[in-house]
């Protein structure tokens, strides 16, 4: 049930990616006080590969210290996420194991996995 709700949210999010503030940011890396890079979910759907749970498109934005967008990457960075053990993120054809015990913010792949796979169940 919670996966269906998450997919509905991702599909809704896909329809409204016109402004940076509308993207579902899952990871931010700061580079001093002068700039940061945020990774966001731009699109999401059930995975085509049955060994994964989600296929997503990741957007990348760079901000200055005041929150102004300096750079908006126009690329379509695709990834697949497997929630069950072994937790994994696939980029192109490379599979990356996810340390599910990692601290939030330490690794973007963990943060992507946690955003998609640890959604609250109501």
mmCIF file of N, CA and C in Angstrom:
data_model
loop_
_atom_site.group_PDB
_atom_site.id
_atom_site.type_symbol
_atom_site.label_atom_id
_atom_site.label_comp_id
_atom_site.label_asym_id
_atom_site.label_seq_id
_atom_site.Cartn_x
_atom_site.Cartn_y
_atom_site.Cartn_z
ATOM 1 N N UNK A 1 0.821 -1.195 0.000
ATOM 2 C CA UNK A 1 0.000 0.000 0.000
ATOM 3 C C UNK A 1 0.864 1.258 0.000
ATOM 4 N N UNK A 2 1.919 1.271 0.858
ATOM 5 C CA UNK A 2 2.735 2.479 0.911
ATOM 6 C C UNK A 2 3.515 2.687 -0.382
ATOM 7 N N UNK A 3 3.851 1.601 -1.112
ATOM 8 C CA UNK A 3 4.531 1.753 -2.399
ATOM 9 C C UNK A 3 3.604 2.385 -3.420
ATOM 10 N N UNK A 4 2.325 2.018 -3.393
ATOM 11 C CA UNK A 4 1.370 2.615 -4.322
ATOM 12 C C UNK A 4 1.230 4.115 -4.048
ATOM 13 N N UNK A 5 1.190 4.493 -2.775
ATOM 14 C CA UNK A 5 1.105 5.905 -2.415
ATOM 15 C C UNK A 5 2.356 6.643 -2.878
ATOM 16 N N UNK A 6 3.529 6.039 -2.667
ATOM 17 C CA UNK A 6 4.769 6.662 -3.093
ATOM 18 C C UNK A 6 4.802 6.819 -4.605
ATOM 19 N N UNK A 7 4.357 5.807 -5.337
ATOM 20 C CA UNK A 7 4.318 5.907 -6.796
ATOM 21 C C UNK A 7 3.370 7.005 -7.249
ATOM 22 N N UNK A 8 2.243 7.155 -6.584
ATOM 23 C CA UNK A 8 1.317 8.234 -6.904
ATOM 24 C C UNK A 8 1.983 9.587 -6.685
ATOM 25 N N UNK A 9 2.706 9.722 -5.588
ATOM 26 C CA UNK A 9 3.419 10.973 -5.303
ATOM 27 C C UNK A 9 4.472 11.234 -6.364
ATOM 28 N N UNK A 10 5.244 10.204 -6.741
ATOM 29 C CA UNK A 10 6.278 10.377 -7.759
ATOM 30 C C UNK A 10 5.681 10.767 -9.103
ATOM 31 N N UNK A 11 4.579 10.149 -9.467
ATOM 32 C CA UNK A 11 3.932 10.489 -10.741
ATOM 33 C C UNK A 11 3.404 11.919 -10.718
ATOM 34 N N UNK A 12 2.839 12.320 -9.602
ATOM 35 C CA UNK A 12 2.372 13.695 -9.451
ATOM 36 C C UNK A 12 3.547 14.654 -9.524
ATOM 37 N N UNK A 13 4.659 14.270 -8.870
ATOM 38 C CA UNK A 13 5.868 15.088 -8.876
ATOM 39 C C UNK A 13 6.383 15.254 -10.300
ATOM 40 N N UNK A 14 6.320 14.204 -11.101
ATOM 41 C CA UNK A 14 6.806 14.258 -12.477
ATOM 42 C C UNK A 14 6.067 15.307 -13.281
ATOM 43 N N UNK A 15 4.817 15.510 -12.979
ATOM 44 C CA UNK A 15 4.009 16.468 -13.726
ATOM 45 C C UNK A 15 4.280 17.903 -13.311
ATOM 46 N N UNK A 16 5.030 18.106 -12.231
ATOM 47 C CA UNK A 16 5.204 19.481 -11.744
ATOM 48 C C UNK A 16 6.652 19.794 -11.434
ATOM 49 N N UNK A 17 7.561 19.569 -12.395
ATOM 50 C CA UNK A 17 8.968 19.819 -12.139
ATOM 51 C C UNK A 17 9.429 21.174 -12.677
ATOM 52 N N UNK A 18 8.527 22.105 -12.856
ATOM 53 C CA UNK A 18 8.884 23.373 -13.466
ATOM 54 C C UNK A 18 9.723 24.266 -12.565
ATOM 55 N N UNK A 19 9.599 24.153 -11.257
ATOM 56 C CA UNK A 19 10.367 24.996 -10.350
ATOM 57 C C UNK A 19 11.201 24.124 -9.421
ATOM 58 N N UNK A 20 12.401 24.597 -9.088
ATOM 59 C CA UNK A 20 13.312 23.815 -8.249
ATOM 60 C C UNK A 20 12.700 23.497 -6.901
ATOM 61 N N UNK A 21 11.927 24.398 -6.352
ATOM 62 C CA UNK A 21 11.351 24.179 -5.026
ATOM 63 C C UNK A 21 10.308 23.066 -5.027
ATOM 64 N N UNK A 22 9.816 22.670 -6.218
ATOM 65 C CA UNK A 22 8.799 21.635 -6.300
ATOM 66 C C UNK A 22 9.391 20.235 -6.361
ATOM 67 N N UNK A 23 10.704 20.108 -6.578
ATOM 68 C CA UNK A 23 11.325 18.798 -6.686
ATOM 69 C C UNK A 23 11.455 18.163 -5.312
ATOM 70 N N UNK A 24 11.377 16.838 -5.284
ATOM 71 C CA UNK A 24 11.516 16.087 -4.037
ATOM 72 C C UNK A 24 12.999 15.831 -3.792
ATOM 73 N N UNK A 25 13.649 16.735 -3.061
ATOM 74 C CA UNK A 25 15.084 16.622 -2.789
ATOM 75 C C UNK A 25 15.317 15.458 -1.837
ATOM 76 N N UNK A 26 16.242 14.561 -2.214
ATOM 77 C CA UNK A 26 16.575 13.448 -1.344
ATOM 78 C C UNK A 26 17.998 13.512 -0.817
ATOM 79 N N UNK A 27 18.860 14.353 -1.393
ATOM 80 C CA UNK A 27 20.242 14.461 -0.905
ATOM 81 C C UNK A 27 20.796 15.833 -1.259
ATOM 82 N N UNK A 28 21.502 16.445 -0.311
ATOM 83 C CA UNK A 28 22.183 17.712 -0.553
ATOM 84 C C UNK A 28 23.607 17.612 -0.040
ATOM 85 N N UNK A 29 24.554 18.022 -0.881
ATOM 86 C CA UNK A 29 25.965 18.090 -0.491
ATOM 87 C C UNK A 29 26.355 19.557 -0.454
ATOM 88 N N UNK A 30 26.941 19.988 0.663
ATOM 89 C CA UNK A 30 27.357 21.385 0.816
ATOM 90 C C UNK A 30 28.859 21.504 0.601
ATOM 91 N N UNK A 31 29.251 22.573 -0.056
ATOM 92 C CA UNK A 31 30.650 22.857 -0.320
ATOM 93 C C UNK A 31 30.958 24.206 0.306
ATOM 94 N N UNK A 32 31.230 24.188 1.613
ATOM 95 C CA UNK A 32 31.422 25.426 2.350
ATOM 96 C C UNK A 32 30.102 26.180 2.439
ATOM 97 N N UNK A 33 30.202 27.477 2.654
ATOM 98 C CA UNK A 33 28.983 28.283 2.765
ATOM 99 C C UNK A 33 28.597 28.905 1.422
ATOM 100 N N UNK A 34 29.420 28.642 0.386
ATOM 101 C CA UNK A 34 29.184 29.338 -0.876
ATOM 102 C C UNK A 34 28.302 28.597 -1.862
ATOM 103 N N UNK A 35 28.196 27.250 -1.740
ATOM 104 C CA UNK A 35 27.333 26.557 -2.690
ATOM 105 C C UNK A 35 26.982 25.160 -2.201
ATOM 106 N N UNK A 36 25.918 24.612 -2.804
ATOM 107 C CA UNK A 36 25.491 23.247 -2.500
ATOM 108 C C UNK A 36 24.912 22.632 -3.762
ATOM 109 N N UNK A 37 24.901 21.312 -3.796
ATOM 110 C CA UNK A 37 24.322 20.564 -4.907
ATOM 111 C C UNK A 37 23.235 19.674 -4.329
ATOM 112 N N UNK A 38 22.046 19.736 -4.921
ATOM 113 C CA UNK A 38 20.926 18.919 -4.472
ATOM 114 C C UNK A 38 20.537 17.934 -5.554
ATOM 115 N N UNK A 39 20.256 16.711 -5.122
ATOM 116 C CA UNK A 39 19.743 15.678 -5.998
ATOM 117 C C UNK A 39 18.275 15.495 -5.669
ATOM 118 N N UNK A 40 17.443 15.463 -6.703
ATOM 119 C CA UNK A 40 15.994 15.399 -6.529
ATOM 120 C C UNK A 40 15.393 14.321 -7.405
ATOM 121 N N UNK A 41 14.238 13.829 -6.981
ATOM 122 C CA UNK A 41 13.467 12.895 -7.798
ATOM 123 C C UNK A 41 12.645 13.698 -8.793
ATOM 124 N N UNK A 42 12.934 13.527 -10.070
ATOM 125 C CA UNK A 42 12.195 14.231 -11.106
ATOM 126 C C UNK A 42 11.078 13.368 -11.678
ATOM 127 N N UNK A 43 11.286 12.045 -11.702
ATOM 128 C CA UNK A 43 10.287 11.106 -12.199
ATOM 129 C C UNK A 43 10.453 9.794 -11.461
ATOM 130 N N UNK A 44 9.391 9.015 -11.421
ATOM 131 C CA UNK A 44 9.467 7.696 -10.815
ATOM 132 C C UNK A 44 8.341 6.810 -11.302
ATOM 133 N N UNK A 45 8.629 5.516 -11.362
ATOM 134 C CA UNK A 45 7.632 4.530 -11.801
ATOM 135 C C UNK A 45 8.072 3.161 -11.294
ATOM 136 N N UNK A 46 7.188 2.174 -11.358
ATOM 137 C CA UNK A 46 7.600 0.813 -10.998
ATOM 138 C C UNK A 46 8.727 0.362 -11.938
ATOM 139 N N UNK A 47 9.660 -0.401 -11.418
ATOM 140 C CA UNK A 47 10.809 -0.842 -12.206
ATOM 141 C C UNK A 47 10.385 -1.806 -13.317
ATOM 142 N N UNK A 48 11.033 -1.676 -14.441
ATOM 143 C CA UNK A 48 10.809 -2.612 -15.544
ATOM 144 C C UNK A 48 11.465 -3.955 -15.253
ATOM 145 N N UNK A 49 12.624 -3.919 -14.605
ATOM 146 C CA UNK A 49 13.335 -5.136 -14.210
ATOM 147 C C UNK A 49 12.678 -5.665 -12.935
ATOM 148 N N UNK A 50 12.165 -6.881 -12.944
ATOM 149 C CA UNK A 50 11.442 -7.396 -11.773
ATOM 150 C C UNK A 50 12.306 -7.587 -10.526
ATOM 151 N N UNK A 51 13.628 -7.502 -10.652
ATOM 152 C CA UNK A 51 14.488 -7.623 -9.474
ATOM 153 C C UNK A 51 14.663 -6.284 -8.750
ATOM 154 N N UNK A 52 14.098 -5.211 -9.318
ATOM 155 C CA UNK A 52 14.149 -3.894 -8.695
ATOM 156 C C UNK A 52 12.725 -3.430 -8.425
ATOM 157 N N UNK A 53 12.594 -2.420 -7.560
ATOM 158 C CA UNK A 53 11.279 -1.902 -7.188
ATOM 159 C C UNK A 53 10.902 -0.628 -7.933
ATOM 160 N N UNK A 54 11.872 0.266 -8.145
ATOM 161 C CA UNK A 54 11.580 1.570 -8.739
ATOM 162 C C UNK A 54 12.593 1.908 -9.824
ATOM 163 N N UNK A 55 12.124 2.582 -10.870
ATOM 164 C CA UNK A 55 12.968 3.273 -11.841
ATOM 165 C C UNK A 55 12.709 4.756 -11.633
ATOM 166 N N UNK A 56 13.783 5.541 -11.506
ATOM 167 C CA UNK A 56 13.637 6.972 -11.250
ATOM 168 C C UNK A 56 14.547 7.772 -12.170
ATOM 169 N N UNK A 57 14.223 9.036 -12.292
ATOM 170 C CA UNK A 57 15.083 10.001 -12.971
ATOM 171 C C UNK A 57 15.489 11.019 -11.917
ATOM 172 N N UNK A 58 16.790 11.272 -11.850
ATOM 173 C CA UNK A 58 17.350 12.169 -10.845
ATOM 174 C C UNK A 58 17.716 13.496 -11.502
ATOM 175 N N UNK A 59 17.320 14.587 -10.864
ATOM 176 C CA UNK A 59 17.681 15.936 -11.311
ATOM 177 C C UNK A 59 18.773 16.476 -10.392
ATOM 178 N N UNK A 60 19.653 17.277 -10.953
ATOM 179 C CA UNK A 60 20.758 17.867 -10.194
ATOM 180 C C UNK A 60 20.679 19.380 -10.302
ATOM 181 N N UNK A 61 20.719 20.046 -9.156
ATOM 182 C CA UNK A 61 20.691 21.506 -9.107
ATOM 183 C C UNK A 61 21.825 22.007 -8.218
ATOM 184 N N UNK A 62 22.477 23.079 -8.638
ATOM 185 C CA UNK A 62 23.507 23.721 -7.819
ATOM 186 C C UNK A 62 22.976 25.071 -7.354
ATOM 187 N N UNK A 63 23.150 25.350 -6.060
ATOM 188 C CA UNK A 63 22.670 26.592 -5.452
ATOM 189 C C UNK A 63 23.836 27.383 -4.882
ATOM 190 N N UNK A 64 23.700 28.711 -4.850
ATOM 191 C CA UNK A 64 24.680 29.518 -4.126
ATOM 192 C C UNK A 64 24.294 29.547 -2.652
ATOM 193 N N UNK A 65 25.077 30.226 -1.828
ATOM 194 C CA UNK A 65 24.836 30.283 -0.391
ATOM 195 C C UNK A 65 23.502 30.901 -0.017
ATOM 196 N N UNK A 66 22.898 31.691 -0.886
ATOM 197 C CA UNK A 66 21.610 32.319 -0.621
ATOM 198 C C UNK A 66 20.424 31.542 -1.151
ATOM 199 N N UNK A 67 20.660 30.403 -1.793
ATOM 200 C CA UNK A 67 19.569 29.582 -2.297
ATOM 201 C C UNK A 67 19.188 29.828 -3.746
ATOM 202 N N UNK A 68 19.931 30.681 -4.435
ATOM 203 C CA UNK A 68 19.659 30.942 -5.843
ATOM 204 C C UNK A 68 20.230 29.805 -6.693
ATOM 205 N N UNK A 69 19.453 29.340 -7.667
ATOM 206 C CA UNK A 69 19.920 28.268 -8.546
ATOM 207 C C UNK A 69 21.011 28.819 -9.460
ATOM 208 N N UNK A 70 22.206 28.192 -9.370
ATOM 209 C CA UNK A 70 23.322 28.571 -10.235
ATOM 210 C C UNK A 70 23.375 27.705 -11.487
ATOM 211 N N UNK A 71 22.989 26.452 -11.343
ATOM 212 C CA UNK A 71 23.081 25.508 -12.452
ATOM 213 C C UNK A 71 21.975 24.480 -12.330
ATOM 214 N N UNK A 72 21.314 24.213 -13.423
ATOM 215 C CA UNK A 72 20.283 23.179 -13.506
ATOM 216 C C UNK A 72 20.725 22.212 -14.598
ATOM 217 N N UNK A 73 21.095 21.014 -14.185
ATOM 218 C CA UNK A 73 21.561 20.000 -15.128
ATOM 219 C C UNK A 73 20.388 19.529 -15.982
ATOM 220 N N UNK A 74 20.529 19.598 -17.285
ATOM 221 C CA UNK A 74 19.470 19.192 -18.198
ATOM 222 C C UNK A 74 19.467 17.707 -18.504
ATOM 223 N N UNK A 75 20.426 16.964 -17.944
ATOM 224 C CA UNK A 75 20.508 15.533 -18.215
ATOM 225 C C UNK A 75 19.419 14.747 -17.517
ATOM 226 N N UNK A 76 19.193 13.529 -18.012
ATOM 227 C CA UNK A 76 18.213 12.615 -17.410
ATOM 228 C C UNK A 76 19.010 11.478 -16.789
ATOM 229 N N UNK A 77 19.268 11.584 -15.509
ATOM 230 C CA UNK A 77 20.088 10.611 -14.791
ATOM 231 C C UNK A 77 19.169 9.518 -14.256
ATOM 232 N N UNK A 78 19.205 8.366 -14.906
ATOM 233 C CA UNK A 78 18.291 7.285 -14.570
ATOM 234 C C UNK A 78 18.935 6.324 -13.577
ATOM 235 N N UNK A 79 18.116 5.812 -12.682
ATOM 236 C CA UNK A 79 18.565 4.844 -11.688
ATOM 237 C C UNK A 79 17.422 3.885 -11.386
ATOM 238 N N UNK A 80 17.791 2.698 -10.919
ATOM 239 C CA UNK A 80 16.819 1.722 -10.429
ATOM 240 C C UNK A 80 17.165 1.420 -8.980
ATOM 241 N N UNK A 81 16.135 1.164 -8.175
ATOM 242 C CA UNK A 81 16.331 0.942 -6.739
ATOM 243 C C UNK A 81 15.658 -0.362 -6.334
ATOM 244 N N UNK A 82 16.416 -1.194 -5.581
ATOM 245 C CA UNK A 82 15.845 -2.408 -4.999
ATOM 246 C C UNK A 82 15.749 -2.180 -3.500
ATOM 247 N N UNK A 83 14.558 -2.351 -2.948
ATOM 248 C CA UNK A 83 14.319 -2.115 -1.523
ATOM 249 C C UNK A 83 14.704 -3.307 -0.652
ATOM 250 N N UNK A 84 14.449 -4.511 -1.143
ATOM 251 C CA UNK A 84 14.689 -5.708 -0.327
ATOM 252 C C UNK A 84 16.159 -6.106 -0.378
ATOM 253 N N UNK A 85 16.550 -6.941 0.547
ATOM 254 C CA UNK A 85 17.938 -7.381 0.648
ATOM 255 C C UNK A 85 18.318 -8.254 -0.552
ATOM 256 N N UNK A 86 19.457 -8.018 -1.163
ATOM 257 C CA UNK A 86 20.396 -6.953 -0.837
ATOM 258 C C UNK A 86 19.957 -5.621 -1.453
ATOM 259 N N UNK A 87 19.868 -4.598 -0.616
ATOM 260 C CA UNK A 87 19.475 -3.263 -1.070
ATOM 261 C C UNK A 87 20.489 -2.785 -2.111
ATOM 262 N N UNK A 88 19.968 -2.157 -3.181
ATOM 263 C CA UNK A 88 20.852 -1.832 -4.282
ATOM 264 C C UNK A 88 20.320 -0.653 -5.079
ATOM 265 N N UNK A 89 21.265 0.093 -5.673
ATOM 266 C CA UNK A 89 20.949 1.136 -6.646
ATOM 267 C C UNK A 89 21.718 0.794 -7.910
ATOM 268 N N UNK A 90 21.013 0.797 -9.047
ATOM 269 C CA UNK A 90 21.642 0.528 -10.345
ATOM 270 C C UNK A 90 21.699 1.826 -11.138
ATOM 271 N N UNK A 91 22.907 2.155 -11.594
ATOM 272 C CA UNK A 91 23.131 3.300 -12.472
ATOM 273 C C UNK A 91 23.721 2.723 -13.760
ATOM 274 N N UNK A 92 23.053 2.971 -14.898
ATOM 275 C CA UNK A 92 23.421 2.318 -16.157
ATOM 276 C C UNK A 92 23.414 0.819 -15.910
ATOM 277 N N UNK A 93 24.511 0.130 -16.086
ATOM 278 C CA UNK A 93 24.529 -1.310 -15.843
ATOM 279 C C UNK A 93 25.319 -1.671 -14.591
ATOM 280 N N UNK A 94 25.738 -0.673 -13.817
ATOM 281 C CA UNK A 94 26.520 -0.918 -12.597
ATOM 282 C C UNK A 94 25.597 -0.964 -11.379
ATOM 283 N N UNK A 95 25.748 -2.025 -10.580
ATOM 284 C CA UNK A 95 24.965 -2.186 -9.358
ATOM 285 C C UNK A 95 25.812 -1.772 -8.156
ATOM 286 N N UNK A 96 25.228 -0.943 -7.279
ATOM 287 C CA UNK A 96 25.904 -0.459 -6.084
ATOM 288 C C UNK A 96 25.127 -0.918 -4.859
ATOM 289 N N UNK A 97 25.794 -1.677 -4.006
ATOM 290 C CA UNK A 97 25.171 -2.119 -2.764
ATOM 291 C C UNK A 97 24.908 -0.902 -1.883
ATOM 292 N N UNK A 98 23.804 -0.927 -1.173
ATOM 293 C CA UNK A 98 23.447 0.166 -0.268
ATOM 294 C C UNK A 98 23.610 -0.327 1.164
ATOM 295 N N UNK A 99 24.390 0.408 1.945
ATOM 296 C CA UNK A 99 24.523 0.125 3.368
ATOM 297 C C UNK A 99 23.314 0.734 4.066
ATOM 298 N N UNK A 100 22.335 -0.096 4.381
ATOM 299 C CA UNK A 100 21.081 0.408 4.940
ATOM 300 C C UNK A 100 21.268 0.997 6.341
ATOM 301 N N UNK A 101 22.414 0.745 6.966
ATOM 302 C CA UNK A 101 22.673 1.301 8.297
ATOM 303 C C UNK A 101 23.439 2.623 8.238
ATOM 304 N N UNK A 102 23.735 3.109 7.044
ATOM 305 C CA UNK A 102 24.487 4.367 6.902
ATOM 306 C C UNK A 102 23.680 5.535 7.465
ATOM 307 N N UNK A 103 24.400 6.571 7.898
ATOM 308 C CA UNK A 103 23.767 7.798 8.383
ATOM 309 C C UNK A 103 23.149 8.554 7.213
ATOM 310 N N UNK A 104 21.968 9.131 7.404
ATOM 311 C CA UNK A 104 21.380 9.975 6.353
ATOM 312 C C UNK A 104 22.339 11.116 6.006
ATOM 313 N N UNK A 105 22.485 11.380 4.712
ATOM 314 C CA UNK A 105 23.350 12.459 4.250
ATOM 315 C C UNK A 105 24.767 12.029 3.933
ATOM 316 N N UNK A 106 25.149 10.828 4.346
ATOM 317 C CA UNK A 106 26.519 10.375 4.129
ATOM 318 C C UNK A 106 26.761 9.911 2.695
ATOM 319 N N UNK A 107 25.728 9.348 2.045
ATOM 320 C CA UNK A 107 25.881 8.788 0.703
ATOM 321 C C UNK A 107 24.577 9.001 -0.070
ATOM 322 N N UNK A 108 24.683 9.548 -1.266
ATOM 323 C CA UNK A 108 23.467 9.851 -2.024
ATOM 324 C C UNK A 108 22.694 8.597 -2.392
ATOM 325 N N UNK A 109 23.387 7.481 -2.623
ATOM 326 C CA UNK A 109 22.676 6.246 -2.985
ATOM 327 C C UNK A 109 21.852 5.736 -1.804
ATOM 328 N N UNK A 110 22.401 5.839 -0.596
ATOM 329 C CA UNK A 110 21.636 5.462 0.597
ATOM 330 C C UNK A 110 20.422 6.375 0.752
ATOM 331 N N UNK A 111 20.615 7.666 0.556
ATOM 332 C CA UNK A 111 19.518 8.623 0.716
ATOM 333 C C UNK A 111 18.412 8.391 -0.317
ATOM 334 N N UNK A 112 18.790 8.032 -1.554
ATOM 335 C CA UNK A 112 17.795 7.693 -2.574
ATOM 336 C C UNK A 112 17.029 6.450 -2.144
ATOM 337 N N UNK A 113 17.754 5.410 -1.737
ATOM 338 C CA UNK A 113 17.127 4.169 -1.271
ATOM 339 C C UNK A 113 16.181 4.447 -0.107
ATOM 340 N N UNK A 114 16.654 5.212 0.885
ATOM 341 C CA UNK A 114 15.840 5.498 2.076
ATOM 342 C C UNK A 114 14.584 6.286 1.716
ATOM 343 N N UNK A 115 14.695 7.237 0.803
ATOM 344 C CA UNK A 115 13.533 8.026 0.392
ATOM 345 C C UNK A 115 12.465 7.149 -0.240
ATOM 346 N N UNK A 116 12.881 6.221 -1.063
ATOM 347 C CA UNK A 116 11.917 5.372 -1.761
ATOM 348 C C UNK A 116 11.459 4.172 -0.946
ATOM 349 N N UNK A 117 12.354 3.602 -0.152
ATOM 350 C CA UNK A 117 12.064 2.315 0.484
ATOM 351 C C UNK A 117 11.680 2.418 1.963
ATOM 352 N N UNK A 118 11.949 3.533 2.587
ATOM 353 C CA UNK A 118 11.620 3.702 4.002
ATOM 354 C C UNK A 118 10.477 4.670 4.214
ATOM 355 N N UNK A 119 9.587 4.776 3.226
ATOM 356 C CA UNK A 119 8.459 5.682 3.396
ATOM 357 C C UNK A 119 7.561 5.152 4.510
ATOM 358 N N UNK A 120 6.974 6.032 5.312
ATOM 359 C CA UNK A 120 6.127 5.602 6.410
ATOM 360 C C UNK A 120 4.904 4.828 5.925
ATOM 361 N N UNK A 121 4.534 3.849 6.677
ATOM 362 C CA UNK A 121 3.342 3.063 6.365
ATOM 363 C C UNK A 121 2.229 3.505 7.294
ATOM 364 N N UNK A 122 1.064 3.839 6.728
ATOM 365 C CA UNK A 122 -0.046 4.278 7.585
ATOM 366 C C UNK A 122 -1.074 3.197 7.744
#
